[in-house]
Amino acid sequence: MESSDAQRSRDGSQKRSAIDLIMNQIRRKTSFTERRQKPVGFLFRPGETNDRKNGGIPEMKESDNSEGKNTESGTETTDSVNTEVGSVVGWGRVKQFVEKLGKKPDSQTLSLSHCDLTATDVVELATLLPFLTQLEELDLSWNDLVGGSLKALTFHLQHVGKLRGLRLCGCRLTAQDLTALGESLDSVPLLEIVDLSWNAGVGEAGLQSLTSQLHYGCMIRELRLVDCQLTDADIKALGQALPLMTNLEDLDLSCNTIATGGVRELFSSLNAAHGLRTLTLHMCGLEQGDLCILGEALQFFPTLQRLDLSANKGASGGLAKMTKNLAQMTHLSGLDIHLCCLTEEDAIALVQVIPSLSALKELDVSSNKKIGDCLQSLLSVLPLPVTRRLLLNNCGLSSDSYQALGSAVPSLSQLERLNVSWSKSVGGNLKLLLGGLPCTGKLQELRLSSCDLTTEDVLHLASASRRGVLSQVKRLDLSYNGDVGDSGWVALFGEAGGLTALEELDVSLRPSSSAPASPWLPDLLEALAKLPSLTHVALQHWVLRQDERDKLENIMNKKRHAGM
C-alpha cells in the first residue's frame, strides 16, 4: 500500500504544470541551505544584465538621466520590482504546498492539522514563511512527525511577526522542540494563543524549557496544556511564569493530575493573574482539600467568568467548603461541575450560592444524582430569563423535579442548550417540556437520549416542529429510545420543514437492539431535501437494506460536498 506521503505527492503532481515539475526537480537537487541563499523565485525573473546591476533597467536609467535624477531612484525601482515578482512567485509556492495537502491557502490563517506532515514538509513550510508575512494563525495539530523537527520552523518565525495563534496539539513535541519554541518567542511578540495540548513531551519538566524564555508583560492571552502529563516540576515552572503573563485570560490544564502540593503552588501564583477569565481544571484529580485552596484563591481574580471543575470525583464534598468564596464571583457566567459526585451538602450549598451569581448564564451539573433531589429549589434561584445552557442529563430527575423543570421552561427565553438525557421521568411526559417553549425561542440543542420516549412523545415533538418552536435547533439527539413506533418517526420527518436549521440528528438504537428502518426511511429521505444544513445523521443499529443504505449515503455525500 502506498504511504500517505507518496499518495499526496502523486495527487499534487497531477495539478502541477510542466514548468512546476521542472522547478520541483531543481529544488530537490539543491540543499536546504542553498535554497535559503538563492530562492527558487529568482529563476522566473528577467535576466540580470550589467545595466540592471548598476542601476536598473536601461530604459529607466535613460529616462532618469534625462530628467536629472540620480541612479538611486533606478535602484529603488528595480528592488521594488524584484520584491514584487518574488512575492508573486513565493505565494505561488505557498499555494502549491497547501493545495497538495488538500487545504485552501489563506494569507492570514494556515490550518494544516491532520495532514500527515513529515519532517521534510516542516522544512519546506519553513522556507515559505518569508512569503506569509500577514500570517496570524498557524495550526499544525495532529501531525505526529512535527515532533523532533520543530526547530526548522521556529528558526524562521521572525518572518511572521504578526502571528497571534500557534496550535501544536498532538504533535509529539520533545523537550528540544519546546526549547526551540521558547527561544523563538521574541520573534513573535504579538503571540496570544499557544495550544500545546496532548503532547506528553511537554511534561516531565519539559515545560520549563518554554516558560523560562517568557518575559514580563508577554502577550499570551490563552494557554492550553490539556493532557500533557504535567509533573510537580512543570506545575512549579508554570506557577513561576504566571506572574510574567500579565495578559493571561484563559488557562486550560485539563486531564493533568495535579498533586495537592502543585495545587497550592499553582493557585498561589494565580493571584498575579488578575485578568484571568476562564479557568479549566477538568479531570485534574482534585480532592476536597484542593477545592478549599482554590476557594481561597478565588478572591484574587474576581473577573473570572468561566470555571470548569468537572470530572473531579475526589472533590466530592468540597464544593460546600468553597461556596463562601464562590459567592464573591459576581462576574461568573459559566460554572461546570458535572461528574463531581456532589453530595447532598454540596447541592444545598449550590442552591444557597446561586443568588449571588447574578451573571450566571451557563450551568452544567450533569451526572450528579443528588441534583435531582433539589432541582426545584435550584430552578427557583437560577436567573432563568438569561440562562443559555442548562445541562441536567443523568441527574436522577424525579417526577416532581421534572414537573418543576416543565414549569420553568416558559421563563427560559434565552435558552440555547437543554440536555435531560438519561432521565426516565421524561418518557410519556415530553409534552410538558415542549409546551412551554416559546415560538421566538433560541434553542439550538435538544438532547433526549435514553429518556424512554414513547410514540406519543415524538408526535408531540412533530407538533412542536410544526409550530416553529424548534426552528433554531441545530443538534437533536433522540438516540436510545427504542419504544418509539414507526408512526412517530414518520410524523417527525413529515414536519421537517420546522427543523430547517438542523445540522445533526441522532436516532440510533441501543447496541443490544435492532429494528428495520424501512417503514419510515422513505420519509427521512424525503425530509433531507428540506434540511439544507443537515450533514450528519446517526442511525446506528437500525437495519437498512443495501439499496437503502446506498441511497442514504449518496444523498448525505452530496449534501456534505455542497456545504464545503
XYZ file of C-alpha atoms in Angstrom:
564
model
C 0.000 0.000 0.000
C 1.268 3.462 -0.827
C 2.349 5.696 2.034
C 0.379 8.888 2.666
C 3.370 10.948 1.515
C 3.591 9.055 -1.768
C -0.130 9.401 -2.345
C -0.043 13.096 -1.547
C 2.944 13.642 -3.832
C 1.200 11.847 -6.682
C -2.029 13.814 -6.185
C -0.111 17.064 -6.042
C 1.873 16.357 -9.195
C -1.305 15.910 -11.193
C -2.167 19.525 -10.569
C 1.238 20.960 -11.497
C 2.213 22.414 -14.821
C 5.282 21.247 -16.745
C 7.356 24.204 -15.555
C 6.339 23.429 -11.948
C 7.617 19.868 -12.342
C 10.942 21.094 -13.719
C 11.298 23.563 -10.880
C 10.467 20.914 -8.323
C 13.274 18.703 -9.635
C 15.719 21.629 -9.380
C 14.606 22.322 -5.810
C 15.057 18.689 -4.826
C 18.635 18.722 -6.108
C 19.563 21.756 -4.038
C 20.260 21.618 -0.342
C 18.183 23.408 2.261
C 20.969 25.964 2.763
C 21.317 26.613 -0.963
C 17.603 27.244 -1.280
C 17.792 29.773 1.538
C 20.682 31.572 -0.163
C 19.094 31.626 -3.608
C 15.271 31.349 -3.666
C 13.580 29.416 -6.469
C 11.736 32.570 -7.467
C 14.860 34.165 -8.953
C 14.660 31.833 -11.969
C 11.387 33.415 -13.021
C 12.789 36.952 -13.061
C 14.211 38.655 -16.168
C 17.914 38.017 -16.635
C 20.110 40.431 -14.725
C 22.301 42.469 -17.061
C 25.188 44.679 -16.016
C 22.934 47.649 -16.631
C 20.400 46.381 -14.076
C 23.107 45.674 -11.547
C 24.356 49.242 -11.937
C 21.060 50.965 -11.502
C 18.041 49.357 -13.106
C 16.525 48.630 -16.489
C 18.360 50.577 -19.293
C 15.242 52.400 -20.420
C 14.590 53.529 -16.866
C 18.169 54.758 -16.471
C 17.934 56.778 -19.695
C 14.747 58.398 -18.560
C 16.161 59.129 -15.134
C 19.304 60.770 -16.557
C 17.330 62.929 -18.955
C 15.282 64.189 -16.028
C 18.332 64.817 -13.901
C 17.523 62.120 -11.314
C 20.247 60.176 -9.531
C 20.745 56.462 -10.057
C 19.395 55.621 -6.603
C 15.891 56.047 -7.946
C 16.515 53.327 -10.536
C 17.933 51.021 -7.892
C 14.919 51.527 -5.647
C 12.516 50.891 -8.534
C 14.363 47.709 -9.508
C 14.374 46.472 -5.917
C 10.653 47.129 -5.765
C 10.043 45.180 -8.985
C 12.211 42.302 -7.791
C 10.417 42.195 -4.463
C 7.015 42.217 -6.134
C 7.952 39.447 -8.575
C 9.496 37.409 -5.762
C 6.349 37.777 -3.669
C 4.129 36.587 -6.517
C 6.340 33.577 -7.142
C 6.591 32.892 -3.411
C 2.826 32.951 -2.992
C 2.602 30.500 -5.877
C 4.842 28.137 -3.940
C 2.660 28.573 -0.855
C -0.473 27.746 -2.840
C 1.157 24.689 -4.388
C 2.308 23.410 -0.989
C -1.032 23.944 0.749
C -3.178 22.598 -2.065
C -1.199 19.369 -2.362
C -2.181 18.764 1.280
C -5.844 19.184 0.401
C -6.202 22.575 2.096
C -7.128 26.046 0.897
C -4.379 28.673 1.028
C -5.026 31.761 3.131
C -2.516 34.511 3.771
C -3.774 35.122 7.328
C -4.847 31.676 8.555
C -2.954 28.486 7.773
C -4.532 25.284 9.100
C -2.593 22.112 8.309
C -3.970 19.886 11.069
C -4.391 16.170 10.301
C -2.250 16.457 7.141
C 0.297 13.700 7.920
C 3.097 16.242 7.659
C 6.614 14.818 7.508
C 9.855 16.400 8.696
C 10.523 17.296 5.046
C 7.167 19.084 4.885
C 8.066 21.071 8.001
C 11.360 22.166 6.400
C 9.545 23.174 3.218
C 6.952 25.100 5.209
C 9.773 26.929 6.965
C 11.133 28.148 3.602
C 7.670 29.509 2.761
C 7.283 31.669 5.874
C 9.002 34.689 4.230
C 6.011 34.795 1.851
C 3.444 34.643 4.692
C 4.184 37.954 6.360
C 0.468 38.558 7.058
C 0.002 35.217 8.823
C -1.902 35.456 12.123
C -2.998 31.853 12.800
C -0.908 28.692 12.329
C -2.311 25.261 13.200
C -0.128 22.164 12.752
C -2.046 19.973 15.202
C -2.234 16.189 14.952
C 0.829 15.709 12.806
C 2.975 13.216 14.706
C 6.155 13.835 12.741
C 6.275 17.546 13.576
C 7.798 16.462 16.877
C 11.591 16.496 16.703
C 11.683 18.819 13.692
C 10.051 21.973 15.057
C 13.339 23.883 15.227
C 13.466 24.033 11.415
C 10.231 26.016 11.591
C 10.847 28.174 14.663
C 14.173 29.319 13.149
C 12.124 31.270 10.572
C 9.355 32.636 12.790
C 10.799 36.142 12.519
C 9.159 36.312 9.073
C 5.666 36.006 10.616
C 5.878 38.749 13.205
C 2.104 39.244 13.133
C 1.437 35.683 14.329
C -1.196 35.651 17.078
C -2.170 31.990 17.339
C 0.001 28.853 17.329
C -1.577 25.405 17.766
C 0.574 22.294 18.025
C -1.804 19.765 19.603
C -0.866 16.104 19.372
C 2.448 16.644 17.576
C 4.655 14.504 19.852
C 6.754 17.501 20.783
C 10.068 16.855 22.500
C 11.991 18.878 25.072
C 14.203 20.120 22.234
C 11.119 21.341 20.365
C 9.970 23.273 23.417
C 13.404 24.803 23.849
C 13.393 25.906 20.201
C 9.907 27.332 20.589
C 10.900 29.221 23.719
C 13.974 30.683 22.033
C 11.838 31.965 19.151
C 9.167 33.710 21.253
C 10.899 37.068 20.856
C 10.342 36.753 17.084
C 6.560 36.696 17.539
C 5.864 39.425 20.108
C 2.128 39.513 19.264
C 1.564 35.812 20.030
C -1.642 35.500 22.058
C -2.750 31.869 21.747
C -0.500 28.884 22.499
C -2.042 25.406 22.417
C 0.316 22.515 23.178
C -2.344 20.049 24.323
C -1.921 16.289 24.053
C 1.866 16.380 23.958
C 3.321 14.106 26.618
C 6.725 15.633 25.944
C 5.560 18.896 27.498
C 5.531 17.066 30.818
C 8.499 15.568 32.627
C 9.926 19.042 33.293
C 9.822 19.923 29.580
C 7.505 22.882 30.144
C 10.286 24.767 31.898
C 12.178 24.934 28.582
C 9.357 27.127 27.311
C 8.373 29.127 30.381
C 11.975 30.079 31.179
C 12.010 32.163 27.972
C 8.937 34.241 28.876
C 9.306 37.924 29.666
C 7.213 40.146 31.891
C 4.222 41.544 30.043
C 4.227 38.926 27.250
C 1.078 38.984 25.155
C -0.015 35.367 25.746
C -3.742 35.526 26.415
C -4.703 31.861 26.045
C -2.597 28.894 27.183
C -3.819 25.311 26.724
C -1.927 22.339 28.117
C -4.568 19.605 28.074
C -3.279 16.083 28.858
C 0.412 16.993 28.767
C 1.321 14.711 31.692
C 2.496 17.675 33.708
C 4.610 16.838 36.754
C 5.024 18.769 40.002
C 8.120 20.375 38.467
C 6.073 21.514 35.458
C 3.356 22.959 37.679
C 6.028 24.782 39.687
C 7.572 26.176 36.480
C 4.139 27.292 35.314
C 3.439 28.895 38.661
C 6.678 30.867 38.438
C 5.803 32.001 34.902
C 2.234 33.113 35.625
C 3.273 36.494 37.129
C 5.012 37.227 33.803
C 1.864 36.545 31.773
C 0.011 39.686 32.771
C -2.367 39.383 29.805
C -3.431 35.786 30.514
C -7.212 35.340 30.276
C -7.721 31.631 29.539
C -5.830 28.758 31.212
C -6.690 25.107 30.493
C -4.863 22.378 32.428
C -7.446 19.624 31.920
C -6.506 15.940 32.197
C -3.307 16.585 34.152
C -3.211 15.022 37.597
C -2.195 17.821 39.921
C -0.972 16.835 43.382
C -2.040 18.863 46.414
C 1.389 20.493 46.610
C 1.113 21.530 42.982
C -2.388 22.868 43.546
C -1.160 25.158 46.307
C 1.794 26.319 44.181
C -0.435 26.954 41.163
C -3.291 28.697 42.922
C -0.996 30.928 44.951
C 0.627 32.055 41.677
C -2.757 32.691 40.081
C -3.037 35.648 42.421
C -0.928 37.542 39.890
C -3.271 36.663 37.009
C -5.720 39.448 37.765
C -7.230 39.362 34.276
C -7.983 35.616 34.242
C -11.457 34.993 32.805
C -11.529 31.235 32.149
C -10.001 28.518 34.327
C -10.446 24.895 33.196
C -9.392 22.095 35.538
C -11.398 19.214 34.062
C -10.281 15.794 35.328
C -7.259 17.063 37.256
C -7.629 14.662 40.171
C -8.674 17.461 42.515
C -9.735 16.450 46.006
C -11.902 18.054 48.645
C -8.997 19.931 50.208
C -7.887 21.255 46.825
C -11.244 22.997 46.370
C -10.708 24.716 49.725
C -7.354 26.035 48.472
C -8.964 27.125 45.209
C -11.738 28.879 47.124
C -9.180 30.962 48.999
C -7.510 31.943 45.715
C -10.746 33.000 44.010
C -10.772 36.299 45.858
C -7.746 37.429 43.850
C -9.399 37.182 40.412
C -12.955 38.482 40.754
C -13.137 38.959 36.965
C -13.313 35.169 36.427
C -16.178 34.406 34.036
C -15.934 30.639 33.477
C -14.902 27.959 35.962
C -14.694 24.271 34.985
C -14.096 21.788 37.812
C -15.790 18.860 36.093
C -14.890 15.161 36.379
C -13.063 15.582 39.691
C -14.796 12.810 41.610
C -12.424 13.081 44.552
C -13.674 16.614 45.175
C -16.991 15.276 46.482
C -17.998 17.405 49.464
C -15.523 20.154 48.585
C -17.990 22.480 46.839
C -19.757 23.153 50.104
C -16.470 24.380 51.564
C -15.699 26.881 48.805
C -19.118 28.466 48.258
C -18.329 31.342 50.628
C -15.585 32.468 48.258
C -17.536 31.425 45.169
C -20.280 33.863 46.156
C -17.859 36.736 45.500
C -17.574 35.780 41.813
C -20.201 38.253 40.639
C -18.882 38.100 37.041
C -19.100 34.308 36.785
C -21.229 33.435 33.754
C -20.388 29.726 33.373
C -19.987 27.002 36.001
C -19.250 23.384 35.053
C -19.276 20.860 37.900
C -20.562 17.793 36.068
C -19.421 14.360 37.249
C -18.116 15.620 40.584
C -20.074 13.204 42.795
C -21.757 16.135 44.516
C -23.083 15.306 47.949
C -26.405 16.468 49.350
C -24.457 19.105 51.287
C -22.819 20.272 48.029
C -26.208 20.515 46.304
C -27.687 22.567 49.148
C -24.631 24.853 49.176
C -25.016 25.363 45.403
C -28.634 26.448 45.866
C -27.503 28.922 48.509
C -24.726 30.465 46.410
C -26.602 30.776 43.085
C -28.448 34.015 44.045
C -25.061 35.730 44.442
C -24.013 34.684 40.923
C -26.173 37.251 39.163
C -24.255 36.921 35.850
C -24.612 33.132 35.649
C -25.864 32.028 32.216
C -24.468 28.514 31.831
C -24.741 25.722 34.389
C -23.643 22.114 33.930
C -24.461 19.869 36.891
C -24.984 16.691 34.862
C -24.077 13.235 36.144
C -24.669 14.260 39.753
C -27.536 12.186 41.140
C -28.137 14.434 44.151
C -29.138 17.335 41.904
C -32.425 15.606 41.122
C -33.485 15.905 44.761
C -33.032 19.670 44.873
C -33.751 20.716 41.289
C -36.942 22.530 42.224
C -35.026 24.682 44.731
C -32.210 25.216 42.221
C -34.583 26.392 39.493
C -36.225 28.818 41.900
C -32.956 30.727 42.391
C -31.442 30.484 38.898
C -31.638 33.639 36.734
C -33.878 31.815 34.250
C -34.519 34.721 31.808
C -30.788 34.934 30.968
C -29.889 31.235 31.237
C -28.444 29.965 27.960
C -27.263 26.463 28.858
C -28.844 24.065 31.325
C -27.356 20.576 31.346
C -29.214 18.139 33.618
C -28.517 14.790 31.977
C -28.188 11.801 34.296
C -29.186 13.802 37.365
C -31.768 11.335 38.646
C -34.725 13.602 37.940
C -37.849 12.502 39.779
C -41.387 13.169 38.567
C -41.582 16.197 40.861
C -38.254 17.637 39.696
C -39.258 17.122 36.068
C -42.558 18.874 36.724
C -40.584 21.786 38.190
C -38.428 21.912 35.056
C -41.521 21.936 32.846
C -42.930 24.855 34.830
C -39.647 26.768 34.452
C -39.353 26.357 30.670
C -41.563 29.366 29.740
C -39.110 31.610 31.627
C -36.091 30.239 29.726
C -36.472 32.664 26.825
C -32.718 32.754 26.052
C -32.101 29.012 26.406
C -29.769 27.621 23.720
C -28.854 24.191 25.087
C -31.026 21.793 27.086
C -29.939 18.277 27.993
C -32.156 15.974 30.061
C -30.831 12.691 28.653
C -30.963 9.568 30.794
C -33.989 10.890 32.646
C -36.726 8.261 32.626
C -39.265 10.707 34.034
C -39.347 12.419 30.616
C -40.847 9.373 28.908
C -44.579 9.816 28.347
C -44.371 13.436 29.550
C -42.395 15.247 26.836
C -45.413 17.435 26.126
C -44.826 19.164 29.481
C -41.354 20.257 28.357
C -42.261 21.197 24.797
C -45.453 23.019 25.630
C -43.618 25.867 27.351
C -41.082 26.525 24.580
C -41.708 29.971 23.043
C -42.003 30.349 19.264
C -39.408 33.108 19.429
C -37.006 30.919 21.411
C -33.304 30.427 20.680
C -32.995 26.717 21.442
C -30.134 25.277 19.341
C -29.505 21.950 21.025
C -32.005 19.492 22.498
C -30.808 16.152 23.870
C -33.302 13.497 24.927
C -31.178 10.354 24.727
C -32.370 7.322 26.708
C -35.457 9.031 28.082
C -37.892 6.151 27.468
C -39.699 8.286 24.891
C -42.936 6.908 23.502
C -44.581 7.261 20.108
C -46.848 9.917 21.583
C -43.804 11.888 22.791
C -42.359 12.004 19.264
C -45.770 13.009 17.905
C -45.658 15.981 20.305
C -42.138 16.717 19.020
C -43.514 16.754 15.465
C -46.259 19.121 16.619
C -43.660 21.428 18.205
C -41.760 21.407 14.917
C -44.921 22.379 13.054
C -45.467 25.294 15.483
C -41.972 26.591 14.734
C -40.559 26.320 18.267
C -37.692 24.116 17.013
C -36.743 26.279 14.035
C -33.342 27.206 15.532
C -32.380 23.696 16.686
C -29.077 22.542 15.175
C -28.495 19.361 17.162
C -31.282 16.929 18.053
C -30.442 13.758 19.978
C -33.235 11.170 20.235
C -30.982 8.120 20.482
C -31.649 5.058 22.636
C -35.410 5.435 22.610
C -36.411 2.070 21.208
C -40.085 2.217 22.244
C -40.951 4.846 19.639
C -43.142 3.316 16.939
C -42.776 3.782 13.200
C -45.670 6.254 13.101
C -43.774 8.564 15.444
C -40.744 8.751 13.160
C -42.954 9.170 10.083
C -44.726 12.120 11.729
C -41.472 13.768 12.857
C -39.802 13.568 9.445
C -43.035 14.755 7.856
C -42.649 18.015 9.788
C -39.020 18.528 8.750
C -39.942 21.961 7.420
C -39.887 23.192 11.009
C -36.300 21.975 11.531
C -34.560 23.915 8.774
C -31.526 24.790 10.923
C -30.842 21.155 11.851
C -27.223 20.064 11.357
C -27.005 16.862 13.401
C -29.653 14.210 14.051
C -29.215 11.054 16.131
C -31.941 8.399 16.293
C -29.640 5.427 16.972
C -30.805 2.384 18.885
C -29.008 0.791 21.796
C -26.190 -1.613 20.871
C -28.272 -4.506 22.171
C -31.244 -3.588 19.938
C -32.077 -3.661 16.262
C -35.126 -2.924 14.115
C -35.874 -2.381 10.414
C -35.836 1.253 9.260
C -37.774 0.554 6.056
C -41.197 1.736 7.340
C -40.026 5.318 7.901
C -36.790 5.634 5.891
C -38.579 6.980 2.746
C -39.962 9.826 4.885
C -36.463 10.611 6.179
C -35.008 10.594 2.654
C -37.745 12.946 1.501
C -37.174 15.192 4.519
C -33.458 15.575 3.739
C -34.342 17.863 0.833
C -35.988 20.253 3.338
C -32.986 20.225 5.684
C -30.208 22.077 3.818
C -27.854 22.249 6.807
C -28.143 18.622 7.898
C -24.803 16.872 7.300
C -24.788 14.192 9.991
C -27.436 11.518 10.581
C -26.777 8.687 13.054
C -28.867 5.540 12.542
C -26.736 3.031 14.408
C -28.260 -0.432 14.928
C -31.206 0.255 12.611
C -31.371 -2.376 9.882
C -31.159 -0.968 6.327
C -31.136 -2.882 3.080
C -28.068 -2.307 0.952
C -30.006 -0.254 -1.605
C -31.443 1.904 1.201
C -28.009 2.415 2.709
C -26.524 3.328 -0.667
C -29.273 5.857 -1.342
C -28.877 7.471 2.066
C -25.089 7.682 1.785
C -25.360 9.141 -1.722
C -27.700 11.902 -0.541
C -25.566 12.705 2.524
C -22.348 12.803 0.475
C -23.924 15.285 -1.929
C -25.060 17.450 0.995
C -21.599 17.428 2.546
C -19.896 18.346 -0.732
C -22.437 21.109 -1.320
C -21.590 22.569 2.087
C -17.821 22.588 1.505
